[in-house]
Tab-separated table of C-alpha atoms in Angstrom:
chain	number	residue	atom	x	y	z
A	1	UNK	CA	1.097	4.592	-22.785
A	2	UNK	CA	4.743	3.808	-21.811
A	3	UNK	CA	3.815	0.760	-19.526
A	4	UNK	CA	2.302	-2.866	-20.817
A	5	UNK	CA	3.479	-4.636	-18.100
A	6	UNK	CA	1.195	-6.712	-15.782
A	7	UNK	CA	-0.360	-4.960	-12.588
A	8	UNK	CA	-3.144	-5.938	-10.543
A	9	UNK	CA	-5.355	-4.779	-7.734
A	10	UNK	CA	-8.004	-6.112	-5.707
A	11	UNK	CA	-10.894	-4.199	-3.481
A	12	UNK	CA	-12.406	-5.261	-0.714
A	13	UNK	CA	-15.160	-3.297	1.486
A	14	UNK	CA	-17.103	-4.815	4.353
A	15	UNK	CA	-20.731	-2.833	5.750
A	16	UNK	CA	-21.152	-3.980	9.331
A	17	UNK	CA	-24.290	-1.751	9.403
A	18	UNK	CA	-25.669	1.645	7.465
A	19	UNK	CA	-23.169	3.400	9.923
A	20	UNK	CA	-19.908	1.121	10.132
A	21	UNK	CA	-17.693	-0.133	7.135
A	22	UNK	CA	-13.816	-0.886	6.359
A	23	UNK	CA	-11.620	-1.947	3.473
A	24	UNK	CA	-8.563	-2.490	1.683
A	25	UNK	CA	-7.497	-2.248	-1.341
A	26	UNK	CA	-4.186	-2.863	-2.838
A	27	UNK	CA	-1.714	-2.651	-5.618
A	28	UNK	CA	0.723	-4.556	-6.906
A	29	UNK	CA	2.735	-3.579	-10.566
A	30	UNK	CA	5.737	-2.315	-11.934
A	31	UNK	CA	5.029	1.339	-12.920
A	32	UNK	CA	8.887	2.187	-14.828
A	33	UNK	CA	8.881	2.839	-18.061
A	34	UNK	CA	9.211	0.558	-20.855
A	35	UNK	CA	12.651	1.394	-21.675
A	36	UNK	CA	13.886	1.196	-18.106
A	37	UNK	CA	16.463	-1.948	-17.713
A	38	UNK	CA	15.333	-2.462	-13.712
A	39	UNK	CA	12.231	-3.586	-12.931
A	40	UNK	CA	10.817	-2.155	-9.935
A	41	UNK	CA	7.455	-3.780	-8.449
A	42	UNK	CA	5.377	-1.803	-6.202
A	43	UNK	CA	3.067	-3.089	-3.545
A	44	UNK	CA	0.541	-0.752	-2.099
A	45	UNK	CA	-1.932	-0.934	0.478
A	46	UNK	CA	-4.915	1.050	2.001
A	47	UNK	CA	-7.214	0.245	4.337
A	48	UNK	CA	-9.877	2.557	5.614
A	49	UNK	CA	-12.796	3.125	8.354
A	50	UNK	CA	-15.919	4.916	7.865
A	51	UNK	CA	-18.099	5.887	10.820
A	52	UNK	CA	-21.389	7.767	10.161
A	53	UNK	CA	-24.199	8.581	12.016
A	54	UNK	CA	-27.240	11.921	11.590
A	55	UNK	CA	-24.168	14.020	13.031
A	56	UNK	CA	-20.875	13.062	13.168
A	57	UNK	CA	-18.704	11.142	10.199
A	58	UNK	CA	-15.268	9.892	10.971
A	59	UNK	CA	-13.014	8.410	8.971
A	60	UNK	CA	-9.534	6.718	9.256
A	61	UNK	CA	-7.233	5.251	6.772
A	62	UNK	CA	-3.355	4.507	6.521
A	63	UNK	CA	-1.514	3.758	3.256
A	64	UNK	CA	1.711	1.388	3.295
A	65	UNK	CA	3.669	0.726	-0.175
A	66	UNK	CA	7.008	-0.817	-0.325
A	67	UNK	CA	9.195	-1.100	-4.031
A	68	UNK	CA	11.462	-2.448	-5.309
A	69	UNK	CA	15.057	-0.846	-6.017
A	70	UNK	CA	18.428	-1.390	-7.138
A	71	UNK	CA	20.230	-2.685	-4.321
A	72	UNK	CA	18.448	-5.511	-1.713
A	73	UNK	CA	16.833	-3.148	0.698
A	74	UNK	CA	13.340	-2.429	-0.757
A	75	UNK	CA	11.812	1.402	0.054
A	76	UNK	CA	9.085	1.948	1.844
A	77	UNK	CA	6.434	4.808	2.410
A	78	UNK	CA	3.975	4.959	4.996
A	79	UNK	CA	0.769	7.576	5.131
A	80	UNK	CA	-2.170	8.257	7.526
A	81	UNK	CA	-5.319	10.510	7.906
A	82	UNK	CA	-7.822	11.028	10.208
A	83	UNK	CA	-11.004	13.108	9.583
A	84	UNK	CA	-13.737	14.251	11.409
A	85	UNK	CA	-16.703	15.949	10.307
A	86	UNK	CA	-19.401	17.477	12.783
A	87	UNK	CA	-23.041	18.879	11.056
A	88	UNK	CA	-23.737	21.369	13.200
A	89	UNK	CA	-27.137	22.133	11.768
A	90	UNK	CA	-28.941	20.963	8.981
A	91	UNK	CA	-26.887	23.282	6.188
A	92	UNK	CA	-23.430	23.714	8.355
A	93	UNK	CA	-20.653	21.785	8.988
A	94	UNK	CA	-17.157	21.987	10.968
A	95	UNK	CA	-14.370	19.511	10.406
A	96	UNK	CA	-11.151	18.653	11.111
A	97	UNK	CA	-8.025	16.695	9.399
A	98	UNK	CA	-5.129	15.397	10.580
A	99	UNK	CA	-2.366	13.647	8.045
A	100	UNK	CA	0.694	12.150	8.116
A	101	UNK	CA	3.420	11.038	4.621
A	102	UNK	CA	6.533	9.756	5.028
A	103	UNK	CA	8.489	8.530	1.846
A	104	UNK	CA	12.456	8.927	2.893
A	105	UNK	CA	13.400	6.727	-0.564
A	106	UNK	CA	11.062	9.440	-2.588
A	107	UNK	CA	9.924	6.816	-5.076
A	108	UNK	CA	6.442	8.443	-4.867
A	109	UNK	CA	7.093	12.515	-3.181
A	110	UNK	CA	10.528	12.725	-6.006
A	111	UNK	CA	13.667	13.261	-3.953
A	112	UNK	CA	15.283	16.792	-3.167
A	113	UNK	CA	18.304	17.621	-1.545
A	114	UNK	CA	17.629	19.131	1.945
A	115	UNK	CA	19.022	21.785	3.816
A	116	UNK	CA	21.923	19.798	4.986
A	117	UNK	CA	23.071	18.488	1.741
A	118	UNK	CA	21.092	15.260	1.760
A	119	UNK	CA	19.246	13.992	-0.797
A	120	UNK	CA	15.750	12.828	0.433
A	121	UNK	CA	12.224	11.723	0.267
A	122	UNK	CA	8.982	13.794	1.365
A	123	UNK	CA	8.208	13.270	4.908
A	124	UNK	CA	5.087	15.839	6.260
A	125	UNK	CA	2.477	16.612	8.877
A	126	UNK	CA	-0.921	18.289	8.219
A	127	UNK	CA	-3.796	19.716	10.011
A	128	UNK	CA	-6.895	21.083	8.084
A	129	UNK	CA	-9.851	22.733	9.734
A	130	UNK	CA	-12.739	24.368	8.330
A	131	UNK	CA	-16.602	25.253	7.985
A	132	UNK	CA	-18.886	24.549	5.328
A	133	UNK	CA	-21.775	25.992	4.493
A	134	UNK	CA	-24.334	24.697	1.870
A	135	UNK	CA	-26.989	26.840	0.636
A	136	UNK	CA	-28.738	24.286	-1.265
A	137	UNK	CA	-28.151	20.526	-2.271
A	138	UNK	CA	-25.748	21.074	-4.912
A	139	UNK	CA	-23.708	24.239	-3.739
A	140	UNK	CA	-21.250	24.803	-0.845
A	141	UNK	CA	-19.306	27.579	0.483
A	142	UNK	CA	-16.396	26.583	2.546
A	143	UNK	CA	-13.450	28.767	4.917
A	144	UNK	CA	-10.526	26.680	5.630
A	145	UNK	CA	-7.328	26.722	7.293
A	146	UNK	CA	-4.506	24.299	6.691
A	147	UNK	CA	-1.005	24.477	8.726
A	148	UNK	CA	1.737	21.919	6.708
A	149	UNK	CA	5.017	20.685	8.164
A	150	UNK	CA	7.352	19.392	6.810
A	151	UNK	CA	10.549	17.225	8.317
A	152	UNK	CA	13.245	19.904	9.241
A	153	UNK	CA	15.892	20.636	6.524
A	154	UNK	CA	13.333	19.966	4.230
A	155	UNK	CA	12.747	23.995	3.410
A	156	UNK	CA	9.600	23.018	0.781
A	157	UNK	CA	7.706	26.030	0.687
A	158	UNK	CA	8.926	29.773	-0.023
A	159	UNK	CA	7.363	32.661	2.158
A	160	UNK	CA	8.834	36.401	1.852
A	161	UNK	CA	11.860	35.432	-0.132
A	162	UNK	CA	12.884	32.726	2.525
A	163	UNK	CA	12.591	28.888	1.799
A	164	UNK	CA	11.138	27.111	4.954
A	165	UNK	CA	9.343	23.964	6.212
A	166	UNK	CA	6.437	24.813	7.203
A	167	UNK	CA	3.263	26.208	5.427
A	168	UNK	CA	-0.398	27.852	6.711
A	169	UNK	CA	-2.597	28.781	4.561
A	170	UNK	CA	-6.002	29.780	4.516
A	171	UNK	CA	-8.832	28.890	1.480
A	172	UNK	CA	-12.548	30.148	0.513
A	173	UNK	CA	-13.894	27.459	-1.994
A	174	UNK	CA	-17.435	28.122	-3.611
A	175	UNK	CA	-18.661	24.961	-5.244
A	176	UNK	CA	-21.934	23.969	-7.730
A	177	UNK	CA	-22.535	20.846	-8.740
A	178	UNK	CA	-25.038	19.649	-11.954
């Protein structure tokens, strides 16, 4: 509602067979407000691998974005995930997660000041692992664990009245589906 400016994005997928595909997709707009005297353009891209076969699905995909900002030096941010999945039998699964953000300019995480006095940009590791059982075709039950890092100085997350960087963390979700 506070945007009319032009943006623009474009999609592209390849199948190399039922089990292999990749794509990119990208965007490219200025996302400040209407009232905002500096323009700032964003470009951001995505490209992605999907591997699936009866057992295993893997997938892979990085994010790069880069914007435009006051001075000359544009900022950049950089992401990445990897995730594998493993059906154990024909109702369980196990899987596994691994991601990666790193936005120092914070003109997607917002900007805090650290620790030290700095003001900064998001920059995080992940790991997710969990099971997942499904009962029938349209309900799940899943146990997960998930252990988040962030850069040091960067005390994100509060845990017995202390601010720190790092996270775990450990999730039963129930899902239905009509």
């Amino acid at each position: 509602d506070n945007n009319n400016k032009t943006s623009g994005g474009l999609l592209m997928t390849y199948a190399f067979n039922d089990r292999l595909n990749v794509g990119y997709s990208n965007y490219m707009g200025d996302d400040s407000p209407m009232g905002d005297t500096v323009s700032r353009t964003r470009f951001y891209n995505n490209v992605f691998i999907n591997y699936q076969s009866k057992k295993i699905k893997i997938q892979f995909g990085g994010d790069y974005a880069v914007q435009q900002k006051v001075d000359i030096e544009p900022a950049a941010m950089i992401s990445g995930i990897l995730s594998v999945r493993y059906q154990c039998c024909k109702k369980t699964g196990i899987y596994v997660r691994g991601e990666y953000f790193n936005d120092p300019e914070g003109f997607l995480s917002g900007i805090f000041t650290d620790d030290n006095g700095y003001v900064t940009g998001l920059k995080i590791l992940g790991v997710t692992a969990g099971a997942e059982y499904k009962p029938t075709d349209n309900s799940y039950i899943r146990l997960e664990g998930r252990m988040l890092q962030a850069d040091e100085g960067q005390s994100i997350f509060r845990w017995n009245q202390k601010n720190t960087n790092m996270r775990t963390e450990a999730m039963v979700h129930i899902g239905v589906s009509f």
